[in-house]
mmCIF file of C-alpha atoms and ligand atoms in Angstrom:
data_model
loop_
_atom_site.group_PDB
_atom_site.id
_atom_site.type_symbol
_atom_site.label_atom_id
_atom_site.label_comp_id
_atom_site.label_asym_id
_atom_site.label_seq_id
_atom_site.Cartn_x
_atom_site.Cartn_y
_atom_site.Cartn_z
ATOM 1 C CA MET A 1 92.317 118.018 113.456
ATOM 2 C CA THR A 2 91.661 117.964 117.127
ATOM 3 C CA GLU A 3 94.067 116.150 119.380
ATOM 4 C CA ILE A 4 93.955 112.393 118.915
ATOM 5 C CA ARG A 5 93.288 110.193 121.900
ATOM 6 C CA THR A 6 91.640 107.160 120.506
ATOM 7 C CA ILE A 7 92.489 105.192 117.375
ATOM 8 C CA GLY A 8 90.128 102.828 115.734
ATOM 9 C CA ILE A 9 91.844 99.641 114.173
ATOM 10 C CA LEU A 10 90.097 97.535 111.527
ATOM 11 C CA GLY A 11 91.296 93.902 111.922
ATOM 12 C CA GLY A 12 92.131 92.105 115.149
ATOM 13 C CA GLY A 13 95.199 90.060 114.287
ATOM 14 C CA GLN A 14 98.632 90.212 115.788
ATOM 15 C CA LEU A 15 99.431 93.388 113.921
ATOM 16 C CA GLY A 16 96.482 95.124 115.621
ATOM 17 C CA ARG A 17 97.651 93.628 118.786
ATOM 18 C CA MET A 18 101.104 95.076 118.510
ATOM 19 C CA LEU A 19 99.855 98.408 117.254
ATOM 20 C CA SER A 20 97.501 98.614 120.334
ATOM 21 C CA VAL A 21 100.454 98.076 122.784
ATOM 22 C CA ALA A 22 102.455 100.621 120.912
ATOM 23 C CA ALA A 23 99.583 103.142 121.256
ATOM 24 C CA SER A 24 99.217 102.391 125.012
ATOM 25 C CA ARG A 25 102.813 103.211 125.617
ATOM 26 C CA LEU A 26 102.065 106.762 124.172
ATOM 27 C CA GLY A 27 99.050 107.236 126.391
ATOM 28 C CA LEU A 28 96.701 106.588 123.579
ATOM 29 C CA ARG A 29 93.862 103.846 123.386
ATOM 30 C CA CYS A 30 92.664 101.619 120.588
ATOM 31 C CA HIS A 31 89.252 100.275 119.670
ATOM 32 C CA ILE A 32 89.475 97.165 117.633
ATOM 33 C CA TYR A 33 86.887 96.173 114.954
ATOM 34 C CA GLU A 34 87.023 92.556 113.978
ATOM 35 C CA PRO A 35 84.262 90.178 112.710
ATOM 36 C CA GLY A 36 85.907 87.184 114.252
ATOM 37 C CA HIS A 37 87.652 86.552 117.524
ATOM 38 C CA SER A 38 90.229 89.303 118.144
ATOM 39 C CA ILE A 39 93.569 88.610 119.600
ATOM 40 C CA ALA A 40 94.035 92.415 119.372
ATOM 41 C CA GLY A 41 91.014 92.911 121.521
ATOM 42 C CA ASP A 42 92.775 91.140 124.374
ATOM 43 C CA VAL A 43 95.037 94.252 124.803
ATOM 44 C CA ALA A 44 92.818 97.057 123.651
ATOM 45 C CA TRP A 45 90.655 99.611 125.211
ATOM 46 C CA GLN A 46 87.431 98.270 123.461
ATOM 47 C CA VAL A 47 86.713 95.803 120.931
ATOM 48 C CA THR A 48 83.718 95.476 118.586
ATOM 49 C CA GLN A 49 83.007 91.973 117.241
ATOM 50 C CA ALA A 50 80.577 92.435 114.370
ATOM 51 C CA PRO A 51 80.563 91.893 110.579
ATOM 52 C CA TYR A 52 81.678 94.527 108.126
ATOM 53 C CA GLU A 53 78.116 94.812 106.953
ATOM 54 C CA ASP A 54 76.738 95.948 110.358
ATOM 55 C CA GLU A 55 76.153 99.520 109.681
ATOM 56 C CA ALA A 56 75.135 100.264 113.264
ATOM 57 C CA ALA A 57 78.289 98.661 114.780
ATOM 58 C CA LEU A 58 80.472 100.518 112.123
ATOM 59 C CA ARG A 59 78.736 103.847 113.194
ATOM 60 C CA ALA A 60 79.215 103.359 116.861
ATOM 61 C CA PHE A 61 82.808 102.234 116.299
ATOM 62 C CA ALA A 62 83.681 105.340 114.240
ATOM 63 C CA GLU A 63 81.972 107.693 116.710
ATOM 64 C CA SER A 64 83.991 106.404 119.608
ATOM 65 C CA VAL A 65 87.365 107.061 117.950
ATOM 66 C CA ASP A 66 89.246 110.119 116.483
ATOM 67 C CA VAL A 67 91.027 108.409 113.633
ATOM 68 C CA ILE A 68 90.759 105.100 111.908
ATOM 69 C CA THR A 69 93.545 102.854 110.670
ATOM 70 C CA TYR A 70 93.695 99.205 109.601
ATOM 71 C CA GLU A 71 95.977 96.274 109.979
ATOM 72 C CA PHE A 72 94.039 94.263 107.139
ATOM 73 C CA GLU A 73 93.733 95.668 103.630
ATOM 74 C CA ASN A 74 90.741 93.676 102.607
ATOM 75 C CA VAL A 75 87.989 95.682 104.294
ATOM 76 C CA PRO A 76 84.817 95.845 102.039
ATOM 77 C CA THR A 77 84.373 99.268 100.219
ATOM 78 C CA SER A 78 80.995 99.692 101.741
ATOM 79 C CA ALA A 79 82.236 99.674 105.145
ATOM 80 C CA LEU A 80 85.025 102.020 104.250
ATOM 81 C CA ASP A 81 82.583 104.378 102.677
ATOM 82 C CA LEU A 82 80.444 104.488 105.740
ATOM 83 C CA LEU A 83 83.493 104.915 108.113
ATOM 84 C CA GLU A 84 85.136 107.591 105.957
ATOM 85 C CA SER A 85 82.044 109.780 106.093
ATOM 86 C CA LEU A 86 82.419 109.798 109.962
ATOM 87 C CA ARG A 87 86.270 109.869 110.702
ATOM 88 C CA PRO A 88 89.453 110.152 108.762
ATOM 89 C CA ILE A 89 90.950 106.993 107.539
ATOM 90 C CA ARG A 90 94.770 106.757 107.550
ATOM 91 C CA PRO A 91 96.432 105.511 105.275
ATOM 92 C CA ASN A 92 93.904 106.924 102.894
ATOM 93 C CA ARG A 93 91.526 105.069 100.530
ATOM 94 C CA ARG A 94 93.914 105.387 97.395
ATOM 95 C CA ALA A 95 96.613 103.538 99.179
ATOM 96 C CA LEU A 96 94.035 100.755 100.036
ATOM 97 C CA ALA A 97 92.545 100.631 96.711
ATOM 98 C CA VAL A 98 96.050 100.392 95.098
ATOM 99 C CA SER A 99 97.207 97.439 97.352
ATOM 100 C CA GLN A 100 93.832 95.568 97.285
ATOM 101 C CA ASP A 101 94.125 94.684 93.807
ATOM 102 C CA ARG A 102 97.267 93.405 92.171
ATOM 103 C CA LEU A 103 96.498 94.814 88.740
ATOM 104 C CA THR A 104 95.779 98.251 90.111
ATOM 105 C CA GLU A 105 98.930 98.051 92.076
ATOM 106 C CA LYS A 106 101.235 97.059 89.268
ATOM 107 C CA THR A 107 99.748 99.614 86.969
ATOM 108 C CA PHE A 108 100.259 102.313 89.568
ATOM 109 C CA LEU A 109 103.803 101.170 90.206
ATOM 110 C CA GLN A 110 104.572 101.327 86.557
ATOM 111 C CA GLN A 111 103.018 104.709 86.123
ATOM 112 C CA ILE A 112 105.267 106.282 88.625
ATOM 113 C CA GLY A 113 108.225 104.856 86.813
ATOM 114 C CA LEU A 114 109.071 101.762 88.927
ATOM 115 C CA ARG A 115 109.704 98.322 87.578
ATOM 116 C CA THR A 116 107.515 95.357 88.259
ATOM 117 C CA ALA A 117 107.527 91.769 87.018
ATOM 118 C CA PRO A 118 106.071 91.601 83.435
ATOM 119 C CA PHE A 119 102.268 90.886 83.741
ATOM 120 C CA ALA A 120 99.058 90.318 82.135
ATOM 121 C CA ASN A 121 95.411 90.812 83.249
ATOM 122 C CA VAL A 122 93.509 87.412 83.189
ATOM 123 C CA GLU A 123 89.853 88.030 83.723
ATOM 124 C CA ASP A 124 88.775 84.385 83.240
ATOM 125 C CA GLU A 125 90.031 81.071 82.394
ATOM 126 C CA GLY A 126 89.354 81.660 78.676
ATOM 127 C CA GLU A 127 92.063 84.367 78.795
ATOM 128 C CA LEU A 128 94.672 82.256 80.325
ATOM 129 C CA ALA A 129 96.273 80.611 77.273
ATOM 130 C CA ALA A 130 96.750 83.986 75.531
ATOM 131 C CA ALA A 131 98.241 85.544 78.575
ATOM 132 C CA ILE A 132 100.842 82.536 78.879
ATOM 133 C CA ASP A 133 101.654 83.124 75.166
ATOM 134 C CA ARG A 134 102.449 86.814 75.985
ATOM 135 C CA ILE A 135 104.276 86.333 79.459
ATOM 136 C CA GLY A 136 105.827 82.959 78.826
ATOM 137 C CA ARG A 137 106.834 80.111 81.222
ATOM 138 C CA PRO A 138 107.678 79.762 84.000
ATOM 139 C CA SER A 139 105.236 82.255 85.403
ATOM 140 C CA ILE A 140 103.013 82.841 88.288
ATOM 141 C CA LEU A 141 99.263 83.181 88.284
ATOM 142 C CA LYS A 142 97.965 85.288 91.327
ATOM 143 C CA THR A 143 94.404 86.297 92.219
ATOM 144 C CA ARG A 144 93.947 89.935 91.858
ATOM 145 C CA ARG A 145 92.350 90.304 95.263
ATOM 146 C CA MET A 146 92.633 88.602 98.782
ATOM 147 C CA GLY A 147 96.018 86.943 98.239
ATOM 148 C CA TYR A 148 98.387 86.645 101.221
ATOM 149 C CA ASP A 149 101.146 84.342 102.333
ATOM 150 C CA GLY A 150 101.374 82.633 98.856
ATOM 151 C CA LYS A 151 97.553 81.877 99.011
ATOM 152 C CA GLY A 152 95.681 82.350 95.631
ATOM 153 C CA GLN A 153 98.750 81.663 93.654
ATOM 154 C CA VAL A 154 99.447 78.934 91.023
ATOM 155 C CA ARG A 155 102.966 78.333 89.557
ATOM 156 C CA ILE A 156 102.834 77.700 85.938
ATOM 157 C CA GLY A 157 105.627 75.409 84.548
ATOM 158 C CA ASP A 158 105.683 73.138 81.539
ATOM 159 C CA GLY A 159 102.546 71.269 82.243
ATOM 160 C CA PRO A 160 98.850 72.237 81.851
ATOM 161 C CA ALA A 161 98.076 75.518 83.613
ATOM 162 C CA GLU A 162 95.758 75.440 86.595
ATOM 163 C CA TRP A 163 93.098 78.236 87.077
ATOM 164 C CA THR A 164 92.871 80.194 90.311
ATOM 165 C CA GLY A 165 89.122 80.473 90.057
ATOM 166 C CA ALA A 166 89.006 84.286 90.246
ATOM 167 C CA PRO A 167 90.159 87.287 88.196
ATOM 168 C CA SER A 168 94.032 87.162 88.206
ATOM 169 C CA VAL A 169 97.228 88.461 86.987
ATOM 170 C CA LEU A 170 99.862 86.398 85.267
ATOM 171 C CA GLU A 171 103.374 87.422 86.333
ATOM 172 C CA GLY A 172 106.583 86.494 84.610
ATOM 173 C CA PHE A 173 108.947 84.579 86.866
ATOM 174 C CA VAL A 174 111.633 86.854 88.214
ATOM 175 C CA ASP A 175 115.048 85.326 88.575
ATOM 176 C CA PHE A 176 115.964 87.253 91.744
ATOM 177 C CA SER A 177 119.110 86.954 93.774
ATOM 178 C CA ALA A 178 117.366 88.183 97.001
ATOM 179 C CA GLU A 179 114.164 89.289 98.371
ATOM 180 C CA ILE A 180 114.369 92.521 100.535
ATOM 181 C CA SER A 181 111.789 94.926 102.049
ATOM 182 C CA VAL A 182 111.602 98.508 103.108
ATOM 183 C CA ILE A 183 109.407 99.554 105.936
ATOM 184 C CA ILE A 184 108.824 103.343 105.604
ATOM 185 C CA ALA A 185 106.739 105.875 107.696
ATOM 186 C CA ARG A 186 105.292 109.007 106.313
ATOM 187 C CA GLY A 187 103.641 111.789 108.527
ATOM 188 C CA ALA A 188 100.786 114.047 107.707
ATOM 189 C CA ASP A 189 103.212 116.791 107.130
ATOM 190 C CA GLY A 190 105.119 114.753 104.556
ATOM 191 C CA GLN A 191 107.991 113.879 106.795
ATOM 192 C CA VAL A 192 109.497 110.420 105.872
ATOM 193 C CA ALA A 193 111.449 107.954 107.979
ATOM 194 C CA ALA A 194 112.678 104.546 106.614
ATOM 195 C CA PHE A 195 114.143 101.590 108.465
ATOM 196 C CA ASP A 196 116.917 99.656 106.957
ATOM 197 C CA PRO A 197 115.958 97.297 104.270
ATOM 198 C CA GLY A 198 115.844 93.562 105.494
ATOM 199 C CA LEU A 199 116.493 90.276 103.613
ATOM 200 C CA ASN A 200 113.546 88.068 103.646
ATOM 201 C CA VAL A 201 113.592 84.346 103.303
ATOM 202 C CA HIS A 202 110.260 82.630 102.525
ATOM 203 C CA GLU A 203 109.245 78.978 103.005
ATOM 204 C CA GLY A 204 106.098 77.703 101.164
ATOM 205 C CA GLY A 205 105.079 81.212 100.557
ATOM 206 C CA ILE A 206 105.307 82.276 104.192
ATOM 207 C CA LEU A 207 107.833 84.558 105.514
ATOM 208 C CA ARG A 208 110.417 82.625 107.604
ATOM 209 C CA THR A 209 113.110 85.154 108.579
ATOM 210 C CA THR A 210 114.145 88.745 108.031
ATOM 211 C CA THR A 211 117.765 89.580 108.580
ATOM 212 C CA ILE A 212 119.239 93.016 109.242
ATOM 213 C CA PRO A 213 121.461 94.178 107.654
ATOM 214 C CA CYS A 214 120.320 92.696 104.457
ATOM 215 C CA GLY A 215 123.832 92.180 103.012
ATOM 216 C CA GLN A 216 123.275 94.279 99.951
ATOM 217 C CA PRO A 217 125.503 96.975 98.736
ATOM 218 C CA ALA A 218 124.628 100.645 99.709
ATOM 219 C CA SER A 219 123.648 101.318 96.114
ATOM 220 C CA VAL A 220 120.950 98.741 96.272
ATOM 221 C CA THR A 221 119.684 99.583 99.820
ATOM 222 C CA THR A 222 119.651 103.405 98.893
ATOM 223 C CA ASP A 223 117.587 102.614 95.731
ATOM 224 C CA ALA A 224 115.233 100.562 97.748
ATOM 225 C CA VAL A 225 114.549 103.350 100.269
ATOM 226 C CA LEU A 226 114.089 105.856 97.448
ATOM 227 C CA MET A 227 111.655 103.748 95.764
ATOM 228 C CA ALA A 228 109.662 103.343 98.926
ATOM 229 C CA ALA A 229 109.705 107.033 99.489
ATOM 230 C CA GLN A 230 108.602 107.664 96.050
ATOM 231 C CA ILE A 231 105.541 105.229 96.535
ATOM 232 C CA ALA A 232 104.680 106.996 99.887
ATOM 233 C CA ASN A 233 104.798 110.482 98.315
ATOM 234 C CA ALA A 234 102.758 109.485 95.215
ATOM 235 C CA LEU A 235 100.004 108.132 97.342
ATOM 236 C CA ASP A 236 100.162 111.092 99.879
ATOM 237 C CA TYR A 237 100.550 108.420 102.419
ATOM 238 C CA VAL A 238 100.125 108.646 106.182
ATOM 239 C CA GLY A 239 101.385 105.693 108.248
ATOM 240 C CA VAL A 240 103.693 102.803 107.829
ATOM 241 C CA LEU A 241 104.025 101.178 104.404
ATOM 242 C CA GLY A 242 105.774 97.893 103.566
ATOM 243 C CA VAL A 243 107.354 97.525 100.215
ATOM 244 C CA GLU A 244 108.704 94.064 99.040
ATOM 245 C CA LEU A 245 111.435 94.017 96.326
ATOM 246 C CA PHE A 246 113.237 91.588 94.253
ATOM 247 C CA VAL A 247 116.944 92.179 93.863
ATOM 248 C CA THR A 248 118.028 91.275 90.132
ATOM 249 C CA PRO A 249 121.140 91.906 88.185
ATOM 250 C CA ASP A 250 119.352 94.688 86.322
ATOM 251 C CA GLY A 251 118.130 96.474 89.450
ATOM 252 C CA LEU A 252 115.244 96.328 91.811
ATOM 253 C CA ILE A 253 111.678 95.060 90.989
ATOM 254 C CA VAL A 254 108.692 95.963 93.148
ATOM 255 C CA ASN A 255 106.928 92.690 94.065
ATOM 256 C CA GLU A 256 104.115 94.229 96.173
ATOM 257 C CA ILE A 257 103.267 96.885 98.697
ATOM 258 C CA ALA A 258 101.398 96.538 101.921
ATOM 259 C CA PRO A 259 99.611 99.792 103.381
ATOM 260 C CA ARG A 260 100.315 98.792 106.954
ATOM 261 C CA VAL A 261 102.896 97.477 109.402
ATOM 262 C CA HIS A 262 104.510 94.499 107.909
ATOM 263 C CA ASN A 263 105.800 91.076 109.162
ATOM 264 C CA SER A 264 109.169 91.929 107.672
ATOM 265 C CA GLY A 265 109.326 94.992 109.925
ATOM 266 C CA HIS A 266 109.024 93.073 113.200
ATOM 267 C CA TRP A 267 112.748 93.236 113.750
ATOM 268 C CA THR A 268 112.419 96.888 114.502
ATOM 269 C CA GLN A 269 111.139 96.096 117.996
ATOM 270 C CA ALA A 270 114.555 94.926 119.014
ATOM 271 C CA GLY A 271 116.600 96.957 116.445
ATOM 272 C CA CYS A 272 115.235 100.600 116.863
ATOM 273 C CA ALA A 273 114.229 102.919 119.616
ATOM 274 C CA VAL A 274 110.971 103.654 117.921
ATOM 275 C CA ASP A 275 109.671 100.344 116.126
ATOM 276 C CA GLN A 276 107.283 100.155 113.176
ATOM 277 C CA PHE A 277 104.159 99.971 115.314
ATOM 278 C CA GLU A 278 104.957 103.032 117.228
ATOM 279 C CA GLN A 279 105.890 104.758 114.097
ATOM 280 C CA HIS A 280 102.468 103.896 112.558
ATOM 281 C CA ILE A 281 100.722 105.056 115.688
ATOM 282 C CA ARG A 282 102.751 108.382 115.658
ATOM 283 C CA ALA A 283 102.020 108.922 111.936
ATOM 284 C CA VAL A 284 98.197 108.267 112.129
ATOM 285 C CA ALA A 285 97.910 110.275 115.375
ATOM 286 C CA GLY A 286 99.741 113.340 113.794
ATOM 287 C CA LEU A 287 102.711 113.083 116.264
ATOM 288 C CA PRO A 288 106.363 113.558 115.124
ATOM 289 C CA LEU A 289 107.984 110.337 113.766
ATOM 290 C CA GLY A 290 111.039 108.638 115.199
ATOM 291 C CA ASP A 291 114.011 108.615 112.924
ATOM 292 C CA GLY A 292 114.188 104.851 112.165
ATOM 293 C CA LYS A 293 117.944 104.453 112.992
ATOM 294 C CA ARG A 294 118.951 100.934 113.950
ATOM 295 C CA HIS A 295 120.968 100.210 117.100
ATOM 296 C CA ALA A 296 121.413 96.484 116.618
ATOM 297 C CA ASP A 297 121.687 93.810 114.031
ATOM 298 C CA VAL A 298 118.666 91.465 114.201
ATOM 299 C CA VAL A 299 117.348 88.158 112.816
ATOM 300 C CA MET A 300 113.521 87.964 113.166
ATOM 301 C CA GLU A 301 112.223 84.534 112.828
ATOM 302 C CA ASN A 302 108.512 83.703 112.601
ATOM 303 C CA LEU A 303 107.131 81.015 114.828
ATOM 304 C CA ILE A 304 104.677 78.953 112.689
ATOM 305 C CA GLY A 305 102.553 76.207 113.794
ATOM 306 C CA ASP A 306 104.541 73.704 115.896
ATOM 307 C CA ASP A 307 107.449 76.038 116.199
ATOM 308 C CA LEU A 308 105.586 76.968 119.452
ATOM 309 C CA ASP A 309 107.204 73.847 120.953
ATOM 310 C CA ARG A 310 110.525 75.802 120.920
ATOM 311 C CA VAL A 311 109.257 78.497 123.161
ATOM 312 C CA PRO A 312 110.904 77.028 126.336
ATOM 313 C CA ALA A 313 114.314 77.024 124.595
ATOM 314 C CA LEU A 314 113.830 80.479 123.015
ATOM 315 C CA LEU A 315 112.967 81.869 126.506
ATOM 316 C CA ALA A 316 116.275 80.404 127.819
ATOM 317 C CA GLU A 317 118.440 82.077 125.041
ATOM 318 C CA PRO A 318 120.152 85.310 125.797
ATOM 319 C CA LYS A 319 119.532 88.275 123.358
ATOM 320 C CA VAL A 320 116.231 86.819 122.151
ATOM 321 C CA GLN A 321 113.097 88.927 122.421
ATOM 322 C CA LEU A 322 110.016 86.721 122.213
ATOM 323 C CA HIS A 323 106.587 87.789 121.058
ATOM 324 C CA LEU A 324 103.628 85.339 121.283
ATOM 325 C CA TYR A 325 100.250 86.452 119.804
ATOM 326 C CA GLY A 326 97.999 84.575 122.260
ATOM 327 C CA LYS A 327 96.402 82.469 119.520
ATOM 328 C CA GLY A 328 94.862 79.206 120.530
ATOM 329 C CA ASP A 329 95.460 76.409 118.180
ATOM 330 C CA PRO A 330 98.997 76.145 116.537
ATOM 331 C CA ARG A 331 97.692 74.823 113.192
ATOM 332 C CA PRO A 332 100.309 74.238 110.371
ATOM 333 C CA GLY A 333 101.128 77.519 108.633
ATOM 334 C CA ARG A 334 99.549 79.622 111.326
ATOM 335 C CA LYS A 335 101.808 82.544 112.642
ATOM 336 C CA MET A 336 101.939 81.970 116.365
ATOM 337 C CA GLY A 337 104.590 84.552 117.276
ATOM 338 C CA HIS A 338 108.026 85.559 116.400
ATOM 339 C CA ALA A 339 111.573 85.834 117.895
ATOM 340 C CA ASN A 340 113.951 88.815 117.426
ATOM 341 C CA ARG A 341 117.484 87.515 117.904
ATOM 342 C CA ILE A 342 119.938 90.289 118.462
ATOM 343 C CA THR A 343 123.055 89.329 116.548
ATOM 344 C CA GLN A 344 125.134 92.281 117.242
HETATM 345 P P1 LIG B 401 103.602 87.443 96.999
HETATM 346 O O1 LIG B 401 102.259 87.003 97.653
HETATM 347 O O2 LIG B 401 103.323 88.228 95.659
HETATM 348 O O3 LIG B 401 104.406 88.188 97.939
HETATM 349 O O4 LIG B 401 104.487 86.206 96.665
HETATM 350 C C1 LIG B 401 104.923 85.232 97.621
HETATM 351 C C2 LIG B 401 106.303 84.803 97.247
HETATM 352 O O5 LIG B 401 106.413 84.201 95.994
HETATM 353 C C3 LIG B 401 107.441 85.921 96.999
HETATM 354 O O6 LIG B 401 107.858 86.458 98.308
HETATM 355 C C4 LIG B 401 108.327 85.350 96.245
HETATM 356 O O7 LIG B 401 109.173 84.456 97.001
HETATM 357 C C5 LIG B 401 107.530 84.476 95.281
HETATM 358 N N1 LIG B 401 107.210 85.238 94.064
HETATM 359 C C6 LIG B 401 106.106 85.935 93.962
HETATM 360 N N2 LIG B 401 106.070 86.532 92.680
HETATM 361 C C7 LIG B 401 107.190 86.095 92.011
HETATM 362 C C8 LIG B 401 107.679 86.437 90.709
HETATM 363 N N3 LIG B 401 107.025 87.004 89.763
HETATM 364 N N4 LIG B 401 108.840 85.715 90.311
HETATM 365 C C9 LIG B 401 109.477 84.816 91.276
HETATM 366 N N5 LIG B 401 109.022 84.623 92.438
HETATM 367 C C10 LIG B 401 107.906 85.215 92.911
#
């Protein structure tokens, strides 16, 4: 491939924004494609605001860049087919297909020998009762597609079961002692570099904090990193991959994978010389990866909705690195920024 100067990013949220800043530090430039308003566009070389159905806009976007990546995995297939006929897409289509659909994802993970929660496919409401009989209660019904931050999920307890309204998977409830995640990068040459696993705490389905180190023994963190590397290799992956895992007494269970930079990897901005955003840019641009070593302990805290009121206090705190996304309205549940607190 010719030398990469310009990277196209599908999606214009905070992840695209931080990718664009990282690219600019390496002398590269980003072109953002986003149907809505783009907070990534504010810091990028170019922005295209057009729907994913606009073939002319997609074509012009692709022709202006050397490689295409994404910060959002639910890009329609028709748009991806057109873009891929014009420029390489990294991470590849297989990685996207696997992570776009929870059924495909779990099937793939089991095929490569990793453990998932027990699950059943539930095409429609008529199949729900049989699935509950098989998986048991408590369990969680999740839409196969388009779920994030706990959206599209229904907990099934003792009472009558609610339907999600779309094809779903029913997952057995995992009695985990901790939720951890691994952020791993893989280059086009197969080089792999992992960041240390972080401990994740969710509130209302939304990530609240990630703490590094995660407090798990080395046997667990090593397993977690090896599993993430196995997934990346099996997908012939290029870029940064996020892998969320449940820690149980019987070992690690993979919850889900994200084919992109991940909220639980934001701590790397304060903890590592090369953070997850730069690592992703390096991988998709065909540059050597950083090694992922950690030089500080960090607690990353998401600033959600009204947490924005705490910005003056956070600015006054030593050892806090603040990231604000430039979003307008601090609605409840909306991620407005994050704070990386260096704890050691
Ligand atoms: P997800 O959207 O799949 O990442 O789920 C959001 C959060 O719900 C997870 O981070 C867990 O805290 C919880 N959760 C999801 N699936 C399960 C499960 N099978 N058993 C227990 N808790 C779960």
